[in-house]
Coordinates of C-alpha atoms in Angstrom, one line a residue:
M54 CA -20.1 5.9 19.6
A55 CA -16.8 4.0 20.3
A56 CA -14.2 6.0 22.0
L57 CA -12.0 8.0 19.4
R58 CA -8.7 8.8 20.2
P59 CA -7.2 12.0 18.4
F60 CA -5.2 11.5 15.6
T61 CA -1.7 12.8 16.4
K62 CA 0.9 11.2 14.2
A63 CA 0.8 13.8 11.2
L64 CA 3.4 16.6 10.8
H65 CA 0.5 19.2 10.5
E66 CA -2.4 19.7 12.9
K67 CA -4.8 20.2 10.0
E68 CA -4.1 16.8 8.9
N69 CA -4.5 15.2 12.1
Q70 CA -8.0 16.7 12.4
M71 CA -8.6 15.5 8.8
A72 CA -7.7 12.0 9.9
D73 CA -10.0 12.3 13.0
A74 CA -12.9 13.3 10.9
T75 CA -12.5 10.5 8.0
V76 CA -12.1 7.7 10.9
A77 CA -15.3 9.4 12.8
T78 CA -16.9 8.7 9.6
W79 CA -16.1 5.3 9.4
I80 CA -17.2 4.6 12.9
K81 CA -20.4 6.3 12.4
T82 CA -21.3 4.3 9.3
A83 CA -20.2 1.0 11.2
E84 CA -22.1 2.2 14.3
R85 CA -25.5 1.9 12.3
T86 CA -25.1 -2.1 12.3
P87 CA -25.4 -3.8 15.5
T88 CA -22.6 -5.9 16.5
I89 CA -22.7 -9.7 16.2
D90 CA -20.8 -11.8 18.9
I91 CA -18.5 -13.7 17.1
L92 CA -16.4 -16.7 18.5
P93 CA -13.2 -18.1 16.9
P94 CA -14.0 -21.2 15.0
G95 CA -14.4 -24.6 17.0
L96 CA -14.4 -22.6 20.4
D97 CA -17.7 -22.4 22.5
A98 CA -18.2 -19.1 24.7
E99 CA -16.8 -20.5 27.8
T100 CA -13.5 -21.4 26.3
W101 CA -13.2 -18.3 24.7
Q102 CA -13.9 -16.2 27.9
K103 CA -11.1 -18.4 29.6
L104 CA -8.8 -17.4 26.4
V105 CA -9.5 -13.9 26.7
A106 CA -8.7 -13.8 30.2
E107 CA -5.3 -15.4 29.2
F108 CA -4.6 -12.8 26.8
H109 CA -5.2 -10.2 29.3
T110 CA -2.9 -11.7 31.6
I111 CA -0.4 -11.6 28.9
L112 CA -1.0 -8.2 27.3
G113 CA -2.5 -6.2 30.3
E114 CA -6.0 -4.8 30.2
D115 CA -5.5 -2.6 27.4
G116 CA -3.8 -5.1 25.3
V117 CA -6.9 -6.9 24.3
L118 CA -10.0 -5.5 22.3
T119 CA -13.4 -7.3 22.0
S120 CA -17.1 -6.7 21.2
H121 CA -18.5 -3.6 19.9
D122 CA -15.1 -1.4 19.9
H123 CA -13.4 -4.4 18.4
R124 CA -15.7 -4.6 15.4
V125 CA -16.1 -1.2 14.2
R126 CA -12.3 -0.4 14.3
Y127 CA -11.6 -3.7 12.6
A128 CA -13.6 -4.2 9.8
D129 CA -12.8 -2.8 6.2
P130 CA -14.1 0.6 5.9
Y131 CA -14.4 0.4 2.3
A132 CA -16.2 -3.2 2.3
E133 CA -18.6 -3.7 -0.4
H134 CA -21.2 -5.1 2.3
Q135 CA -22.0 -2.2 5.0
D136 CA -24.5 -4.4 7.2
E137 CA -24.6 -7.6 9.2
T138 CA -23.5 -9.4 5.8
E139 CA -19.7 -8.4 6.4
Q140 CA -19.5 -9.6 10.1
E141 CA -21.1 -12.9 8.9
R142 CA -18.7 -13.2 6.1
R143 CA -15.3 -12.2 7.8
G144 CA -16.0 -10.6 11.2
S145 CA -13.2 -11.1 13.6
A146 CA -13.4 -12.2 17.2
A147 CA -10.8 -9.7 19.1
T148 CA -7.8 -7.8 18.5
L149 CA -4.4 -8.2 20.5
F150 CA -1.9 -5.6 20.8
P151 CA 1.5 -7.2 21.7
V152 CA 4.4 -4.9 22.7
T153 CA 7.4 -7.6 22.7
V154 CA 8.4 -10.5 20.6
E155 CA 7.6 -12.8 23.8
H156 CA 4.2 -11.4 23.6
V157 CA 3.8 -12.5 19.9
Q158 CA 5.3 -16.2 20.9
A159 CA 2.9 -16.4 23.9
I160 CA -0.1 -15.6 21.6
L161 CA 0.8 -17.9 19.1
K162 CA 1.4 -20.6 21.6
I163 CA -2.3 -20.3 22.7
C164 CA -3.7 -19.9 19.1
N165 CA -1.6 -23.2 18.0
A166 CA -3.0 -25.1 20.9
H167 CA -6.7 -24.3 20.0
T168 CA -6.3 -24.0 16.5
I169 CA -7.3 -20.2 16.3
P170 CA -6.6 -18.3 12.9
V171 CA -4.6 -15.0 13.4
W172 CA -4.5 -12.3 11.1
T173 CA -1.6 -10.1 11.5
V174 CA -1.4 -6.4 10.7
S175 CA 1.3 -3.7 11.2
R176 CA -1.1 -0.8 11.7
G177 CA -4.3 -1.9 9.6
R178 CA -4.0 0.9 7.1
N179 CA -4.3 -1.2 4.0
L180 CA -7.1 0.9 2.3
G181 CA -8.5 -0.4 -0.8
Y182 CA -7.0 -3.7 -0.3
G183 CA -9.2 -4.9 2.8
G184 CA -7.6 -2.4 5.7
P185 CA -7.5 -4.7 8.8
A186 CA -10.1 -7.2 8.0
P187 CA -9.2 -10.9 7.8
R188 CA -10.3 -13.3 5.3
V189 CA -11.5 -15.8 7.9
K190 CA -14.5 -15.5 10.2
G191 CA -13.7 -15.5 14.0
S192 CA -9.9 -14.8 13.4
L193 CA -8.1 -12.9 15.9
I194 CA -6.3 -9.8 14.7
L195 CA -2.7 -9.2 15.8
D196 CA -2.0 -5.9 15.7
L197 CA 1.7 -4.8 16.0
S198 CA 0.8 -1.2 16.2
R199 CA 2.4 -1.0 19.7
M200 CA 5.5 -2.7 18.7
N201 CA 6.8 0.7 17.5
K202 CA 10.6 1.2 18.3
V203 CA 13.0 2.8 15.9
L204 CA 15.8 0.8 16.7
D205 CA 18.8 2.4 14.5
V206 CA 19.0 5.2 12.0
N207 CA 22.5 4.9 10.6
D208 CA 23.7 7.6 8.0
T209 CA 27.0 5.8 7.5
Y210 CA 25.5 3.5 5.8
S211 CA 22.0 4.9 5.1
Y212 CA 19.5 2.5 6.7
Y213 CA 17.1 2.4 9.4
T214 CA 15.9 -0.6 11.3
V215 CA 12.3 -0.4 13.0
E216 CA 9.6 -2.5 14.4
P217 CA 6.2 -2.9 12.6
G218 CA 4.3 -0.4 14.5
V219 CA 6.8 2.6 13.2
T220 CA 5.0 4.9 10.9
F221 CA 6.4 6.9 8.2
F222 CA 6.0 10.0 10.3
D223 CA 7.7 8.2 13.1
I224 CA 10.9 7.4 11.0
Y225 CA 10.9 10.9 9.5
R226 CA 10.6 12.5 13.1
A227 CA 13.5 10.0 14.1
I228 CA 15.7 11.0 11.4
K229 CA 15.1 14.9 12.2
E230 CA 15.5 14.3 15.9
Q231 CA 18.7 12.5 15.6
N232 CA 20.1 15.0 13.0
K233 CA 20.8 12.3 10.4
N234 CA 21.6 12.7 6.7
I235 CA 18.9 10.3 5.2
W236 CA 15.8 10.9 3.3
C237 CA 13.2 8.3 4.2
S238 CA 10.9 7.1 1.6
V239 CA 7.2 7.3 2.3
P240 CA 4.1 6.4 0.1
A241 CA 1.1 8.7 -0.5
L242 CA -0.3 8.3 3.0
G243 CA 2.2 8.3 5.9
W244 CA 0.1 6.8 8.8
G245 CA 0.9 3.3 7.6
S246 CA 3.8 1.1 8.6
V247 CA 7.2 1.1 7.3
V248 CA 7.6 -2.5 7.9
G249 CA 4.0 -3.3 6.3
N250 CA 4.4 -1.1 3.4
A251 CA 7.7 -3.0 2.5
L252 CA 6.6 -6.4 3.1
D253 CA 3.5 -5.8 0.7
R254 CA 5.7 -4.4 -1.9
G255 CA 4.8 -0.9 -1.7
W256 CA 6.7 1.9 -2.6
G257 CA 7.8 5.6 -2.1
Y258 CA 9.2 8.3 -4.2
T259 CA 12.8 8.9 -3.4
P260 CA 15.7 6.8 -5.2
A261 CA 15.3 4.2 -2.6
G262 CA 11.5 4.0 -3.2
D263 CA 11.3 0.5 -4.4
H264 CA 11.0 -0.8 -0.7
A265 CA 10.6 -4.5 -1.1
N266 CA 14.0 -4.6 -2.9
Q267 CA 15.7 -2.2 0.0
I268 CA 15.0 -4.8 2.9
C269 CA 18.4 -6.1 4.3
G270 CA 17.5 -8.4 7.1
I271 CA 14.3 -9.2 9.0
E272 CA 13.5 -10.8 12.1
V273 CA 10.3 -13.3 12.1
V274 CA 8.5 -15.3 14.5
L275 CA 7.4 -18.5 13.3
A276 CA 4.1 -20.4 13.8
D277 CA 5.7 -22.5 16.6
G278 CA 7.3 -19.5 18.0
T279 CA 10.7 -19.9 16.8
I280 CA 12.6 -16.5 16.1
V281 CA 14.6 -16.5 13.0
R282 CA 16.9 -13.6 11.5
T283 CA 17.7 -13.7 7.9
G284 CA 21.0 -13.1 6.1
M285 CA 23.8 -12.2 8.5
G286 CA 21.4 -11.8 11.5
A287 CA 21.9 -15.5 11.8
I288 CA 25.1 -14.5 13.3
D289 CA 24.5 -13.3 16.8
N290 CA 25.1 -9.8 17.0
S291 CA 26.5 -9.3 13.6
P292 CA 27.1 -5.6 12.6
C293 CA 26.5 -6.7 9.1
W294 CA 22.9 -7.8 9.3
P295 CA 21.5 -4.4 7.8
L296 CA 24.6 -4.3 5.4
F297 CA 24.7 -7.7 3.4
R298 CA 21.5 -9.3 2.1
G299 CA 23.1 -12.7 1.3
G300 CA 24.2 -14.3 4.4
Y301 CA 25.4 -17.9 3.9
G302 CA 23.1 -20.4 2.1
P303 CA 19.6 -19.6 0.7
T304 CA 18.3 -16.2 1.4
Y305 CA 14.8 -15.8 2.7
E306 CA 13.6 -12.0 2.9
S307 CA 11.3 -12.1 -0.2
M308 CA 9.8 -15.4 1.4
F309 CA 8.2 -13.4 4.1
S310 CA 6.8 -10.5 1.5
Q311 CA 2.9 -10.9 0.9
S312 CA 3.2 -14.3 2.9
N313 CA 1.8 -16.1 5.9
F314 CA 5.0 -17.7 6.8
G315 CA 5.7 -15.9 9.9
V316 CA 5.3 -12.7 11.9
V317 CA 8.0 -10.1 10.9
T318 CA 8.9 -8.0 14.2
K319 CA 11.9 -6.2 13.0
L320 CA 13.2 -4.9 9.5
S321 CA 16.0 -3.0 8.3
L322 CA 15.5 -1.0 5.1
W323 CA 18.0 0.8 3.0
A324 CA 17.4 4.5 2.5
T325 CA 18.9 7.5 0.4
P326 CA 21.5 9.7 1.7
S327 CA 20.4 13.3 1.9
P328 CA 21.3 14.7 -1.5
Q329 CA 23.5 17.6 -2.2
G330 CA 20.7 19.2 -4.3
F331 CA 17.0 18.3 -5.5
M332 CA 15.1 19.3 -8.4
M333 CA 11.2 18.6 -8.6
C334 CA 10.2 17.9 -12.3
R335 CA 7.0 18.0 -14.0
V336 CA 6.3 17.1 -17.8
D337 CA 2.9 17.7 -19.4
V338 CA 1.5 16.2 -22.7
E339 CA -1.4 17.0 -24.5
N340 CA -3.2 14.2 -25.9
E341 CA -4.6 10.8 -24.7
E342 CA -2.4 8.8 -27.3
D343 CA 0.7 10.6 -25.9
L344 CA 1.1 8.2 -23.2
A345 CA 3.0 5.6 -25.5
P346 CA 5.7 7.9 -26.4
L347 CA 5.7 9.5 -22.7
I348 CA 6.5 5.9 -21.2
D349 CA 9.1 5.1 -23.9
T350 CA 10.9 8.1 -23.3
F351 CA 10.8 8.0 -19.6
R352 CA 12.2 4.3 -20.0
G353 CA 15.1 5.5 -22.0
L354 CA 16.0 7.8 -19.4
L355 CA 15.7 5.6 -16.5
M356 CA 17.6 2.9 -18.1
R357 CA 20.3 5.1 -18.5
E358 CA 20.1 6.6 -15.0
A359 CA 19.3 10.0 -15.8
I360 CA 16.4 9.9 -13.6
Q361 CA 17.0 8.4 -10.3
N362 CA 13.4 7.8 -8.8
H363 CA 10.4 6.5 -10.4
P364 CA 8.2 8.8 -12.4
L365 CA 4.6 9.1 -11.4
I366 CA 2.3 9.5 -14.5
G367 CA -1.5 10.3 -13.9
N368 CA -4.4 11.0 -16.3
L369 CA -6.6 14.3 -15.9
P370 CA -9.1 12.6 -14.0
R371 CA -6.5 11.7 -11.3
E372 CA -5.6 15.3 -11.3
L373 CA -9.3 16.3 -11.0
V374 CA -9.3 14.4 -7.5
K375 CA -6.6 16.9 -6.0
R376 CA -8.9 19.6 -6.8
G377 CA -12.3 18.9 -5.4
P378 CA -15.2 16.6 -5.5
R379 CA -16.3 15.3 -8.9
S380 CA -19.7 17.5 -8.5
K381 CA -17.3 20.4 -9.0
F382 CA -16.4 19.4 -12.4
Y383 CA -19.3 17.3 -13.5
E384 CA -22.9 16.5 -12.5
G385 CA -23.8 13.5 -14.3
K386 CA -23.8 10.0 -12.9
D387 CA -22.1 8.5 -15.9
A388 CA -18.2 8.9 -16.6
I389 CA -17.1 12.3 -17.4
P390 CA -17.3 12.3 -21.1
D391 CA -14.1 12.9 -23.2
A392 CA -15.4 16.3 -24.5
R393 CA -16.0 17.5 -21.0
L394 CA -12.4 16.4 -19.9
K395 CA -10.9 18.2 -22.9
E396 CA -12.8 21.4 -21.7
L397 CA -11.6 20.7 -18.1
Q398 CA -8.0 20.4 -19.6
K399 CA -8.1 23.8 -21.2
E400 CA -9.6 25.4 -18.1
L401 CA -6.8 24.2 -15.8
G402 CA -4.1 24.4 -18.3
I403 CA -2.5 21.1 -17.9
G404 CA -1.7 18.0 -20.0
F405 CA -4.2 15.0 -20.5
W406 CA -1.2 13.0 -19.0
S407 CA 1.2 14.6 -16.4
A408 CA 4.2 13.2 -14.8
R409 CA 6.3 14.1 -12.0
F410 CA 9.7 12.9 -10.9
G411 CA 12.8 14.2 -9.0
L412 CA 16.5 14.7 -9.8
Y413 CA 19.2 14.2 -7.0
G414 CA 22.7 15.2 -6.6
P415 CA 25.0 18.0 -6.6
R416 CA 24.5 21.0 -8.9
E417 CA 26.5 19.9 -12.0
I418 CA 24.7 16.4 -11.9
I419 CA 21.2 17.8 -11.6
E420 CA 21.9 20.3 -14.5
A421 CA 23.4 17.6 -16.7
N422 CA 20.4 15.4 -16.1
Y423 CA 18.0 18.0 -16.5
K424 CA 19.4 18.8 -19.9
R425 CA 19.4 15.3 -20.9
C426 CA 15.6 15.2 -20.0
E427 CA 15.3 18.3 -22.1
E428 CA 16.8 16.7 -24.9
A429 CA 14.5 13.4 -24.7
F430 CA 11.3 15.5 -24.4
A431 CA 12.2 17.8 -27.3
G432 CA 11.3 14.5 -29.3
M433 CA 7.7 14.9 -28.3
P434 CA 5.7 17.7 -29.7
T435 CA 3.2 18.4 -27.2
A436 CA 5.3 17.7 -24.0
K437 CA 6.1 20.5 -21.7
L438 CA 8.9 19.8 -19.0
T439 CA 9.5 22.4 -16.0
G440 CA 11.8 21.9 -12.9
R441 CA 12.8 23.8 -10.1
A442 CA 16.0 23.0 -8.0
F443 CA 17.1 23.3 -4.5
Y444 CA 20.5 23.2 -2.8
P445 CA 21.5 23.3 0.8
P446 CA 21.7 26.5 2.6
E447 CA 25.0 28.3 3.3
G448 CA 27.0 26.3 5.5
K449 CA 25.4 22.9 5.1
N450 CA 26.8 20.2 2.7
Y451 CA 23.4 18.1 2.5
L452 CA 20.0 19.3 1.9
H453 CA 17.0 18.3 4.4
P454 CA 13.4 18.5 3.4
E455 CA 12.8 21.2 5.9
D456 CA 15.1 23.3 3.6
L457 CA 12.5 23.5 0.9
P458 CA 9.7 25.6 0.8
V459 CA 6.6 24.1 2.3
E460 CA 5.0 23.4 -1.1
F461 CA 7.8 21.5 -2.1
R462 CA 8.1 19.2 0.9
T463 CA 6.7 16.3 -1.0
V464 CA 6.8 12.7 -1.2
E465 CA 9.8 13.0 -3.5
T466 CA 11.8 14.4 -0.7
G467 CA 10.5 11.7 1.7
T468 CA 8.1 13.9 3.5
P469 CA 5.0 12.0 4.8
S470 CA 1.5 13.3 4.6
L471 CA -2.1 12.6 4.9
L472 CA -3.3 14.9 2.2
A473 CA -4.2 12.1 -0.3
L474 CA -6.6 11.0 2.3
N475 CA -9.2 13.8 0.8
A476 CA -9.2 11.8 -2.6
V477 CA -11.8 9.3 -1.1
K478 CA -14.2 12.1 -1.0
Y479 CA -14.4 12.5 -4.8
R480 CA -17.8 11.0 -5.3
G481 CA -19.3 11.7 -1.9
E482 CA -18.5 12.8 1.4
D483 CA -18.3 9.4 3.0
G484 CA -16.3 7.9 0.1
G485 CA -14.0 4.7 -0.5
H486 CA -12.1 3.0 -3.2
I487 CA -10.8 -0.4 -4.4
S488 CA -7.6 -0.5 -6.1
F489 CA -6.9 -2.4 -9.1
S490 CA -2.9 -2.9 -9.6
P491 CA -1.5 -5.0 -12.6
I492 CA 1.8 -5.0 -13.5
L493 CA 3.0 -4.2 -17.1
P494 CA 6.1 -4.0 -19.1
A495 CA 7.5 -0.6 -19.3
D496 CA 6.3 -0.3 -23.0
G497 CA 4.3 2.6 -24.4
K498 CA 1.9 0.5 -26.8
S499 CA 1.4 -2.1 -24.1
A500 CA 0.3 0.5 -21.8
L501 CA -2.0 2.5 -24.0
D502 CA -3.5 -0.5 -25.2
F503 CA -4.5 -1.6 -22.0
Y504 CA -5.4 1.9 -20.8
Y505 CA -7.9 2.2 -23.7
A506 CA -9.5 -1.5 -22.9
A507 CA -9.8 -0.9 -19.2
K508 CA -11.0 2.7 -19.6
A509 CA -14.0 1.4 -21.7
R510 CA -14.7 -1.2 -18.9
C511 CA -14.6 1.6 -16.3
V512 CA -17.2 3.9 -18.5
A513 CA -19.3 1.3 -19.2
R514 CA -19.8 0.8 -15.3
G515 CA -20.1 4.7 -15.0
F516 CA -16.5 5.3 -13.5
D517 CA -13.9 7.6 -14.3
Y518 CA -10.7 5.9 -15.0
F519 CA -7.9 6.9 -12.6
G520 CA -4.7 6.1 -14.0
G521 CA -1.6 6.3 -11.7
L522 CA 1.2 4.7 -13.6
H523 CA 4.4 4.1 -11.3
L524 CA 7.1 3.7 -14.0
Y525 CA 10.2 1.8 -13.5
A526 CA 12.9 1.0 -16.0
R527 CA 11.5 -2.4 -17.0
H528 CA 8.0 -2.6 -15.8
L529 CA 5.1 -0.3 -14.6
A530 CA 2.6 -0.6 -11.8
M531 CA -0.9 0.7 -13.6
I532 CA -3.1 1.6 -10.6
N533 CA -6.6 2.2 -11.2
M534 CA -8.5 3.7 -8.2
M535 CA -12.2 3.0 -8.3
Y536 CA -13.6 5.7 -6.2
F537 CA -17.2 5.1 -5.0
D538 CA -19.9 6.6 -2.5
R539 CA -19.9 4.2 0.5
Q540 CA -23.7 5.1 1.1
S541 CA -24.4 4.2 -2.3
D542 CA -25.2 0.3 -2.5
T543 CA -25.1 0.5 -6.2
E544 CA -21.7 2.2 -6.4
R545 CA -20.2 -0.5 -4.0
R546 CA -21.4 -3.2 -5.9
D547 CA -20.6 -1.8 -9.5
A548 CA -17.0 -1.0 -8.1
N549 CA -16.4 -4.7 -7.1
E550 CA -17.8 -6.2 -10.1
L551 CA -15.8 -3.9 -12.2
F552 CA -12.8 -4.9 -10.4
V553 CA -13.2 -8.5 -11.3
E554 CA -13.9 -7.6 -15.1
L555 CA -10.5 -5.9 -14.9
V556 CA -8.7 -8.8 -13.5
H557 CA -9.9 -11.0 -16.4
L558 CA -9.1 -8.4 -18.8
A559 CA -5.7 -7.9 -17.5
R560 CA -5.1 -11.7 -17.7
E561 CA -6.3 -11.7 -21.4
H562 CA -3.4 -9.3 -22.2
G563 CA -1.1 -11.6 -20.2
F564 CA -1.1 -9.3 -17.1
S565 CA -2.1 -9.6 -13.5
E566 CA -2.0 -7.6 -10.1
Y567 CA 0.9 -7.7 -7.7
R568 CA -1.2 -7.5 -5.1
A569 CA -5.0 -7.8 -4.1
H570 CA -7.9 -7.0 -2.1
I571 CA -8.8 -9.7 0.7
D572 CA -11.8 -10.5 -0.9
Y573 CA -10.2 -11.2 -4.5
M574 CA -6.9 -12.9 -3.3
D575 CA -7.8 -16.1 -4.5
L576 CA -8.9 -14.9 -7.8
V577 CA -5.9 -12.9 -8.4
A578 CA -3.9 -16.0 -7.3
E579 CA -5.6 -18.0 -9.8
Q580 CA -4.3 -15.8 -12.7
Y581 CA -0.8 -17.2 -11.9
D582 CA -1.5 -20.4 -13.5
F583 CA 1.8 -21.7 -15.3
N584 CA 2.5 -25.5 -15.1
G585 CA -0.8 -26.3 -13.3
R586 CA -0.5 -23.6 -10.6
S587 CA 2.9 -24.9 -9.6
L588 CA 4.2 -21.9 -7.7
M589 CA 1.1 -21.9 -5.6
K590 CA 1.8 -25.5 -4.9
L591 CA 5.1 -24.9 -3.8
N592 CA 3.8 -22.0 -1.5
E593 CA 1.3 -24.4 -0.1
R594 CA 4.0 -26.8 0.8
V595 CA 5.9 -24.1 2.6
K596 CA 2.8 -23.1 4.4
D597 CA 2.1 -26.6 5.7
A598 CA 6.0 -27.1 6.6
L599 CA 6.1 -24.1 8.5
D600 CA 2.8 -23.7 9.9
P601 CA 1.0 -27.1 10.1
K602 CA -2.1 -26.1 11.7
G603 CA -2.6 -23.1 9.2
I604 CA -3.2 -20.5 11.8
L605 CA -1.3 -17.6 10.6
S606 CA -3.3 -15.2 8.0
P607 CA -5.0 -18.0 6.5
G608 CA -5.8 -17.2 3.0
K609 CA -3.4 -14.3 2.5
Q610 CA -2.4 -14.0 -1.3
G611 CA -4.5 -17.1 -1.7
I612 CA -2.5 -19.4 0.3
W613 CA -4.2 -21.7 2.7
G614 CA -3.2 -24.2 5.1
E615 CA -3.8 -27.7 4.5
R616 CA -6.9 -27.7 6.8
Y617 CA -8.5 -25.1 4.8
R618 CA -7.8 -26.8 1.4
A619 CA -9.8 -29.6 2.8
E620 CA -12.6 -27.5 3.3
G621 CA -12.4 -26.3 -0.4
K622 CA -10.5 -22.9 0.4
G623 CA -8.4 -21.9 -2.3
V624 CA -10.3 -23.4 -5.3
P625 CA -10.9 -21.8 -8.6
M626 CA -13.2 -19.2 -8.1
K627 CA -15.9 -18.3 -10.5
G628 CA -15.4 -14.9 -12.5
V629 CA -17.6 -13.0 -14.9
N630 CA -19.3 -14.7 -17.6
G631 CA -18.4 -18.1 -16.5
V632 CA -14.7 -17.7 -16.7
N633 CA -12.7 -19.4 -14.1
G634 CA -9.9 -17.1 -12.5

């Protein structure tokens, strides 16, 4: 087996051990398949070995990973194909580990000279969306995990500036060690990159949890090696770089989100100041159809700022995932029947839908906003609202996550964790998932109608519908996690076929995903079809101008350089029942 370094990032040793066991399972499965030697496209073996030696000279002996160790670590652990087929489709040639911006420039210079595709990952933990795997066979993986400096933590203006290798555990520890009055914002799994998550429009659960909209200033290396700083960063040594997004003239932060126009090497993110109090809240509703009024009630509270962070609404199957494997609740291979779900709901004493959210501020604000929530949910006969408030200890002005009981140190307090990793074991010890992530209006009827339609498709394929609705004032992200047993060829195939069905179903309703698995980036891009796909054509023009050889992450979000388009990449994909995506 490839050498496995113990995982040490998490806050608790038990979580580190769980991460080690999970990664070891991925590697054990990958070890069953022989490694195929893969060269970058257009290179012979002799030229490739010379380039490997050049990369070693630039990055050091431990800065380049090739052959078997590389292959088992940089494949998609949840890929549909778990044999040589996956390597033949998109196996990569090597992984490079830059430490400095100069390293990135030197790598891109070589790759431009030889027209080698480079797939950039911050830490490669994009689980359910392709992990660290590239779209083009023979790509080099540019892994930025060793660019891991926390450059600034500022609680005067409440922001932090980091390199792409910084994890959510790293920034949490930096804030704690420097005794800063900031709550960082973290997603469900804390081992990912702060930068990568923000650029891929991920989120956390504090009031500053909409990460993409908290970016203020990035440094990016373009394909030709040019270093650009956006906004006020265009002024050398400007103290306003992390404070004002606008700068002078056009702004470009969002241009480098979910794109392949450059390699982001620094980023500042606005954060939530440590509050004077925090209340953890939960609301349960009894029936499936209660989703519609639940969303509408939350929308009113969010629009009028009674709630500062975004509520997360989950259905009963999503609650089951937290409590053990599926076999604990149902032995059948089909979707759990509604009647059995009702029995489980009664046994657990929870709603069919439950939502959690936080209230932040001094005592009088929290109490006033909780009262507003009580009044709003009083209009829902089945709604049960609960909350527990916490305030700073004697002698402190602000609340820190460590001041709370351990069970309340959740993502709503900016505390990173790996506990959600256990969810993949729902259908088998060696489990995986693919995520379907459409954006809908924050409208109860629209969400309920789409839920029923999507649930029917899931049930027809034997999958439980796992609804995780991330609700904002004007939109919601309706995440459906399709869990499968990685050891089952049938479940992996069915999950992927179900995903394609759901893409087309969403389009029928006028919706589409905001992010996509690498296998389906072209399919999802095709759904954005206004005016003959004019947005994609604009993306392609920008791509060709900034990266004329198309070396940077070709195909990311369906954006291909001119030479790949000439080979037929990015053309409409054939969907289910002959429908073009």
